[in-house]
Amino acid sequence: MSSSPQPWNNPKLRAFAIQLAVLFVVGSFVWIVVDNTITNLQRQNIASGFGFLENPAGFGIALTLVEYTEQSSYGRALLIGFLNTLLVAVIGIFVATILGFTLGIARLSSNWLVAKIATVYIELVRNVPLLLQLFFWYFAVLRALPLPRESLSLLEIAFLNNRGIYVPALLLEGNGLVLGLSALVGAISAWLVARHAKHKRLQSGDSVKGAAFAPLLVIALPVLAFLVLGMGLKAEIPTLQGFGFKGGWSLIPEFVSLLLALSFYTAAFIAENVRSGILAVSKGQTEAARALGLKPTPILRLVIIPQALRVIIPPLTSQYLNLTKNSSLAVAIAYPDLVSVFSGTVLNQTGQAVEVIAITMTIYLSLSLFTSLVMNWYNRHMALVER
């Protein structure tokens, strides 16, 4: 006669009970923290809630990607800070990836001089704190440039001084939405052509004629729409008025300093990830490709890099996350990013520390999770498929 085991001897019930106990402890801790925070805020007569986001900000921001004035709300200021953080993170990731891959490949070059230059760069940049590099670009390089009246000029249409870079602006005369839609159609068409060419190459080994020019559709279709609809372009040249330049497009030195520091610093780490990924590929792959008559460049592009990416992508994701989070150092040079604008100026004006810090942390957490989601998808796409 068999008897059922006691509940504490049942592994499933015991695991369930432990998880339930852990969940209760964590929930209780969160509840205590929230309750104490609310109680302390009420005791000190500090207003709580998110209604302050609708109040007028009353301060200006040096760099704005969307319309903003001093009469705009704190919520609008939050959007400006978020977009500025996103701008420097996206461009920084792009520049760091290109530079990092170039340095990683250069460090493995058979050319002694190229390999040593790449080595010196990597060892020098990655061993100096990022904040010092940020100060170097801002105070030693860009702030040391001449005043606006003594600007360095290029053909009297582009200017460089200690307040930034000023270049002519091209103003579109017509409906810009049409150009955007035509560029989107071009991008989708190029992707479909590339997908068809790859499918045909895998199935039959034949290549589709002209497929290599498919990316040009992204540019060709907007140009065609521009010519057919008779649109025009108007150049706005920056001119010196008073103490600074007016008109044209400008980049403030804070943005340029932050972008250079983040890109160069992160590129040094990406270069080492790329080098380790390439070294992880068996030398037999290279020898087999040479036996097939492939030249060094096609071997690297078609054989080595696709296999190395499986090793490179996981640490590359961490570098992208680090670059995004390191952009918060912008507060040291007053670049109007999310931390500087929202967790700095807005927090000081409103005094609602809990709400402001919670929103800021949530936005950084969301950016990091989204980056991880995209990179994990790409990693699965590049993973070796077992048959």
Coordinates of C-alpha atoms in Angstrom, one line a residue:
M1 CA 0.0 0.0 0.0
S2 CA 1.6 3.2 -1.2
S3 CA 1.1 6.5 0.7
S4 CA 1.4 10.0 -0.7
P5 CA 4.5 11.9 0.5
Q6 CA 4.2 14.6 3.1
P7 CA 3.8 18.2 1.6
W8 CA 7.3 19.3 2.9
N9 CA 8.8 16.3 1.0
N10 CA 7.1 17.2 -2.3
P11 CA 9.7 19.1 -4.4
K12 CA 7.0 21.0 -6.4
L13 CA 5.1 22.1 -3.4
R14 CA 8.3 23.1 -1.6
A15 CA 9.5 25.1 -4.5
F16 CA 6.1 26.8 -4.8
A17 CA 6.1 27.7 -1.1
I18 CA 9.6 29.2 -1.3
Q19 CA 8.7 31.3 -4.3
L20 CA 5.5 32.5 -2.6
A21 CA 7.5 33.4 0.5
V22 CA 10.1 35.4 -1.5
L23 CA 7.3 37.2 -3.4
F24 CA 5.6 38.1 -0.1
V25 CA 8.9 39.5 1.3
V26 CA 9.6 41.5 -1.8
G27 CA 6.1 42.8 -1.9
S28 CA 6.2 43.8 1.8
F29 CA 9.5 45.6 1.3
V30 CA 8.1 47.6 -1.7
W31 CA 4.9 48.4 0.3
I32 CA 7.0 49.7 3.3
V33 CA 9.1 51.9 1.0
V34 CA 6.1 53.4 -0.8
D35 CA 4.2 53.9 2.5
N36 CA 7.1 55.6 4.2
T37 CA 7.8 57.8 1.2
I38 CA 4.1 59.0 1.1
T39 CA 4.0 59.5 4.9
N40 CA 7.3 61.5 4.9
L41 CA 6.1 63.7 2.0
Q42 CA 2.8 64.5 3.7
R43 CA 4.6 65.2 7.0
Q44 CA 6.9 67.7 5.3
N45 CA 4.0 69.3 3.3
I46 CA 5.7 68.4 0.0
A47 CA 3.2 68.1 -2.9
S48 CA 3.2 64.7 -4.7
G49 CA 1.8 63.6 -8.0
F50 CA 2.5 64.4 -11.6
G51 CA 0.4 67.5 -12.0
F52 CA 3.5 69.7 -12.0
L53 CA 4.3 68.4 -15.5
E54 CA 1.6 70.8 -16.8
N55 CA 3.0 73.9 -15.1
P56 CA 5.1 76.4 -17.2
A57 CA 8.8 75.7 -17.1
G58 CA 10.0 79.3 -17.3
F59 CA 13.6 78.5 -18.5
G60 CA 15.2 78.2 -21.9
I61 CA 17.1 75.2 -23.4
A62 CA 20.0 75.7 -25.7
L63 CA 19.3 72.7 -28.0
T64 CA 15.8 71.7 -29.0
L65 CA 14.7 69.2 -31.7
V66 CA 11.0 70.3 -31.4
E67 CA 9.3 73.6 -30.7
Y68 CA 10.0 74.8 -27.1
T69 CA 9.8 78.2 -25.4
E70 CA 10.1 79.4 -21.8
Q71 CA 6.3 79.3 -21.6
S72 CA 6.3 75.5 -22.4
S73 CA 5.4 73.1 -19.7
Y74 CA 7.7 70.9 -17.6
G75 CA 6.3 67.9 -19.6
R76 CA 7.6 69.6 -22.7
A77 CA 11.0 70.1 -21.1
L78 CA 11.0 66.4 -20.3
L79 CA 10.4 65.6 -24.0
I80 CA 13.3 68.0 -25.0
G81 CA 15.7 66.3 -22.6
F82 CA 14.6 62.8 -23.7
L83 CA 15.1 63.7 -27.4
N84 CA 18.5 65.2 -26.7
T85 CA 19.6 62.1 -24.9
L86 CA 18.2 59.9 -27.7
L87 CA 20.0 62.1 -30.3
V88 CA 23.5 61.8 -28.8
A89 CA 22.9 58.1 -28.0
V90 CA 21.9 57.1 -31.5
I91 CA 24.6 59.1 -33.3
G92 CA 27.1 57.9 -30.7
I93 CA 26.3 54.3 -31.2
F94 CA 26.5 54.7 -35.0
V95 CA 29.9 56.4 -34.9
A96 CA 31.3 54.1 -32.2
T97 CA 30.3 51.0 -34.1
I98 CA 31.9 52.1 -37.4
L99 CA 35.1 53.3 -35.6
G100 CA 35.2 50.2 -33.3
F101 CA 34.9 47.7 -36.2
T102 CA 37.6 49.6 -38.1
L103 CA 40.0 49.7 -35.1
G104 CA 39.3 46.0 -34.3
I105 CA 40.2 44.9 -37.8
A106 CA 43.1 47.3 -38.0
R107 CA 44.6 45.8 -34.8
L108 CA 44.8 42.4 -36.5
S109 CA 46.3 43.9 -39.7
S110 CA 49.5 42.4 -41.1
N111 CA 50.7 45.9 -41.6
W112 CA 52.9 46.6 -38.5
L113 CA 52.3 50.4 -38.5
V114 CA 48.5 50.1 -38.8
A115 CA 48.3 47.4 -36.1
K116 CA 50.4 49.5 -33.7
I117 CA 48.5 52.7 -34.3
A118 CA 45.2 50.8 -33.5
T119 CA 46.8 49.3 -30.4
V120 CA 48.0 52.6 -29.1
Y121 CA 44.6 54.2 -29.6
I122 CA 42.7 51.4 -27.8
E123 CA 45.1 51.3 -24.9
L124 CA 45.2 55.1 -24.5
V125 CA 41.5 55.8 -24.8
R126 CA 40.0 53.0 -22.8
N127 CA 42.3 53.5 -19.8
V128 CA 41.5 57.2 -19.4
P129 CA 38.3 58.0 -17.5
L130 CA 35.4 59.1 -19.7
L131 CA 34.8 62.2 -17.7
L132 CA 38.3 63.4 -18.3
Q133 CA 38.0 62.8 -22.0
L134 CA 34.8 64.8 -21.9
F135 CA 36.5 67.7 -20.2
F136 CA 39.4 67.4 -22.7
W137 CA 37.1 67.8 -25.8
Y138 CA 35.0 70.5 -24.1
F139 CA 37.5 72.7 -22.3
A140 CA 40.8 72.0 -24.1
V141 CA 39.6 71.8 -27.6
L142 CA 36.2 73.4 -28.3
R143 CA 36.2 76.1 -25.7
A144 CA 39.7 77.2 -26.8
L145 CA 38.4 78.1 -30.2
P146 CA 38.2 81.8 -31.2
L147 CA 35.3 84.1 -30.3
P148 CA 32.4 84.5 -32.8
R149 CA 33.9 87.7 -34.3
E150 CA 37.2 85.8 -35.0
S151 CA 35.6 82.6 -36.2
L152 CA 37.4 80.2 -38.5
S153 CA 35.4 80.2 -41.7
L154 CA 35.1 78.0 -44.8
L155 CA 34.3 80.1 -47.9
E156 CA 32.4 82.5 -45.7
I157 CA 29.4 80.2 -45.5
A158 CA 30.5 77.8 -42.6
F159 CA 31.9 79.0 -39.3
L160 CA 33.6 77.5 -36.3
N161 CA 34.0 79.3 -33.0
N162 CA 33.8 78.6 -29.3
R163 CA 30.0 78.7 -29.5
G164 CA 29.7 75.9 -32.0
I165 CA 29.7 75.0 -35.6
Y166 CA 27.5 77.0 -38.1
V167 CA 26.7 75.7 -41.6
P168 CA 24.2 76.8 -44.2
A169 CA 20.7 75.4 -43.8
L170 CA 18.8 73.9 -46.8
L171 CA 15.2 74.9 -46.5
L172 CA 12.7 72.8 -48.5
E173 CA 10.1 74.7 -50.5
G174 CA 7.3 72.2 -50.8
N175 CA 5.7 69.3 -48.9
G176 CA 8.4 67.5 -47.0
L177 CA 6.0 64.7 -46.1
V178 CA 6.0 63.5 -49.7
L179 CA 9.8 63.2 -49.6
G180 CA 9.6 61.3 -46.4
L181 CA 7.1 58.8 -47.7
S182 CA 9.0 58.3 -50.9
A183 CA 12.2 57.6 -48.9
L184 CA 10.2 55.1 -46.8
V185 CA 8.9 53.4 -50.0
G186 CA 12.5 53.3 -51.4
A187 CA 13.8 51.7 -48.2
I188 CA 11.0 49.0 -48.3
S189 CA 11.7 48.4 -52.0
A190 CA 15.4 48.1 -51.4
W191 CA 14.8 45.6 -48.6
L192 CA 12.4 43.5 -50.7
V193 CA 14.9 43.4 -53.6
A194 CA 17.8 42.4 -51.3
R195 CA 15.6 39.7 -49.7
H196 CA 14.7 38.3 -53.1
A197 CA 18.3 38.4 -54.3
K198 CA 19.4 36.5 -51.2
H199 CA 16.7 33.9 -51.5
K200 CA 17.5 33.3 -55.2
R201 CA 21.3 33.1 -54.4
L202 CA 20.6 30.5 -51.7
Q203 CA 18.3 28.5 -53.8
S204 CA 20.1 28.4 -57.2
G205 CA 23.4 30.1 -56.6
D206 CA 22.5 32.8 -59.2
S207 CA 22.6 36.5 -58.5
V208 CA 20.0 39.1 -59.4
K209 CA 21.4 41.6 -61.8
G210 CA 21.3 45.2 -60.4
A211 CA 20.5 44.0 -56.8
A212 CA 23.7 45.7 -55.6
F213 CA 22.2 49.1 -56.6
A214 CA 18.9 48.5 -54.6
P215 CA 20.0 50.7 -51.7
L216 CA 20.1 53.7 -54.1
L217 CA 16.3 53.5 -54.2
V218 CA 16.3 55.2 -50.8
I219 CA 17.8 58.3 -52.4
A220 CA 16.5 57.9 -56.0
L221 CA 12.8 58.0 -55.1
P222 CA 12.9 61.2 -53.1
V223 CA 15.0 62.9 -55.8
L224 CA 12.4 61.8 -58.4
A225 CA 9.5 63.1 -56.3
F226 CA 11.4 66.3 -55.8
L227 CA 11.9 66.8 -59.5
V228 CA 8.4 65.7 -60.6
L229 CA 6.6 67.9 -58.0
G230 CA 8.8 70.9 -58.8
M231 CA 10.0 71.5 -55.3
G232 CA 12.9 73.9 -54.5
L233 CA 15.6 74.4 -52.0
K234 CA 16.6 77.6 -50.3
A235 CA 20.0 78.0 -48.7
E236 CA 20.1 80.1 -45.4
I237 CA 23.6 81.3 -44.7
P238 CA 24.5 82.0 -41.1
T239 CA 25.5 85.6 -40.5
L240 CA 27.1 87.4 -37.5
Q241 CA 24.5 89.5 -35.7
G242 CA 25.5 91.1 -32.4
F243 CA 27.4 88.6 -30.2
G244 CA 26.7 85.5 -32.2
F245 CA 25.6 83.9 -35.5
K246 CA 22.0 83.8 -36.6
G247 CA 20.4 81.5 -39.2
G248 CA 21.7 78.3 -40.7
W249 CA 22.2 75.1 -38.8
S250 CA 24.3 75.0 -35.7
L251 CA 25.8 72.4 -33.4
I252 CA 26.6 73.6 -29.9
P253 CA 30.0 72.7 -28.4
E254 CA 28.4 70.7 -25.6
F255 CA 26.8 68.3 -28.1
V256 CA 30.0 67.9 -30.1
S257 CA 32.2 67.3 -27.0
L258 CA 29.8 64.7 -25.6
L259 CA 29.4 62.9 -29.0
L260 CA 33.2 62.8 -29.5
A261 CA 34.0 61.6 -26.0
L262 CA 31.3 58.9 -26.0
S263 CA 32.0 57.7 -29.5
F264 CA 35.8 57.5 -29.1
Y265 CA 35.7 56.0 -25.7
T266 CA 33.1 53.3 -26.5
A267 CA 34.8 52.5 -29.9
A268 CA 38.0 51.4 -28.0
F269 CA 35.9 48.7 -26.2
I270 CA 34.0 47.7 -29.3
A271 CA 37.4 47.3 -31.1
E272 CA 38.4 44.7 -28.5
N273 CA 35.1 42.9 -28.8
V274 CA 35.6 42.8 -32.6
R275 CA 39.2 41.5 -32.3
S276 CA 38.2 38.7 -29.9
G277 CA 35.3 37.8 -32.2
I278 CA 37.5 37.5 -35.2
L279 CA 40.1 35.5 -33.3
A280 CA 37.4 33.1 -32.2
V281 CA 36.8 32.0 -35.8
S282 CA 38.8 28.9 -36.7
K283 CA 41.8 29.5 -39.0
G284 CA 40.6 26.6 -41.0
Q285 CA 37.7 28.9 -42.3
T286 CA 40.3 31.3 -43.7
E287 CA 42.4 28.6 -45.2
A288 CA 39.3 27.0 -46.8
A289 CA 38.2 30.4 -48.3
R290 CA 41.7 30.9 -49.7
A291 CA 41.6 27.5 -51.2
L292 CA 38.4 28.5 -53.0
G293 CA 40.3 31.5 -54.5
L294 CA 38.7 34.3 -52.4
K295 CA 40.7 37.4 -51.8
P296 CA 41.3 38.8 -48.3
T297 CA 38.5 41.4 -48.4
P298 CA 35.8 38.9 -49.5
I299 CA 37.1 36.4 -47.0
L300 CA 36.7 39.0 -44.2
R301 CA 33.3 40.2 -45.3
L302 CA 31.7 36.9 -46.3
V303 CA 33.4 34.3 -44.1
I304 CA 35.0 35.8 -41.0
I305 CA 32.8 38.7 -40.0
P306 CA 29.4 36.7 -40.2
Q307 CA 30.8 34.0 -37.9
A308 CA 32.5 36.5 -35.6
L309 CA 29.3 38.4 -35.1
R310 CA 27.9 35.5 -33.0
V311 CA 30.7 36.3 -30.5
I312 CA 30.7 40.0 -31.0
I313 CA 27.0 40.9 -30.6
P314 CA 26.5 40.0 -26.8
P315 CA 29.3 42.2 -25.5
L316 CA 28.4 44.8 -28.2
T317 CA 25.0 45.1 -26.6
S318 CA 26.6 45.9 -23.3
Q319 CA 28.7 48.7 -24.9
Y320 CA 25.5 50.2 -26.5
L321 CA 23.8 50.2 -23.1
N322 CA 26.9 51.7 -21.5
L323 CA 27.1 54.5 -24.1
T324 CA 23.4 55.4 -23.5
K325 CA 23.8 55.5 -19.7
N326 CA 27.2 57.3 -19.9
S327 CA 25.4 60.1 -21.8
S328 CA 24.2 61.3 -18.4
L329 CA 27.7 62.7 -17.8
A330 CA 26.5 65.5 -20.1
V331 CA 25.4 67.3 -16.9
A332 CA 29.2 68.0 -16.3
I333 CA 29.3 70.3 -19.3
A334 CA 25.7 71.5 -19.3
Y335 CA 24.5 69.7 -22.4
P336 CA 20.7 69.7 -22.0
D337 CA 20.1 66.0 -21.8
L338 CA 17.5 64.2 -19.8
V339 CA 19.4 64.3 -16.5
S340 CA 20.6 67.9 -16.9
V341 CA 17.2 69.3 -17.9
F342 CA 14.7 67.2 -15.9
S343 CA 16.7 65.8 -13.0
G344 CA 18.6 69.0 -12.7
T345 CA 16.7 72.2 -13.5
V346 CA 13.1 70.8 -13.2
L347 CA 13.9 69.0 -9.9
N348 CA 15.4 72.2 -8.4
Q349 CA 12.5 74.3 -9.4
T350 CA 9.7 71.9 -8.4
G351 CA 11.3 70.0 -5.5
Q352 CA 9.4 66.8 -6.5
A353 CA 12.4 64.6 -6.2
V354 CA 10.5 61.3 -6.0
E355 CA 8.5 61.8 -9.2
V356 CA 11.3 63.3 -11.2
I357 CA 13.9 60.6 -10.3
A358 CA 11.3 57.9 -10.9
I359 CA 10.5 59.2 -14.3
T360 CA 14.1 59.6 -15.2
M361 CA 15.0 56.1 -14.1
T362 CA 12.0 54.7 -15.9
I363 CA 13.1 56.3 -19.2
Y364 CA 16.7 55.0 -18.9
L365 CA 15.4 51.6 -18.0
S366 CA 13.0 51.6 -21.0
L367 CA 15.8 52.7 -23.4
S368 CA 18.1 49.9 -22.1
L369 CA 15.4 47.3 -22.4
F370 CA 14.5 48.4 -25.9
T371 CA 18.2 48.3 -26.9
S372 CA 18.5 44.8 -25.4
L373 CA 15.3 43.7 -27.2
V374 CA 16.6 44.8 -30.6
M375 CA 20.1 43.4 -30.1
N376 CA 18.8 40.0 -28.8
W377 CA 16.5 39.8 -31.9
Y378 CA 19.6 40.5 -34.1
N379 CA 21.6 38.0 -32.2
R380 CA 19.0 35.3 -32.7
H381 CA 18.9 36.2 -36.4
M382 CA 22.7 35.7 -36.7
A383 CA 22.8 32.6 -34.6
L384 CA 23.9 29.3 -36.2
V385 CA 20.8 27.3 -37.2
E386 CA 21.2 23.6 -36.4
R387 CA 19.8 21.2 -39.1

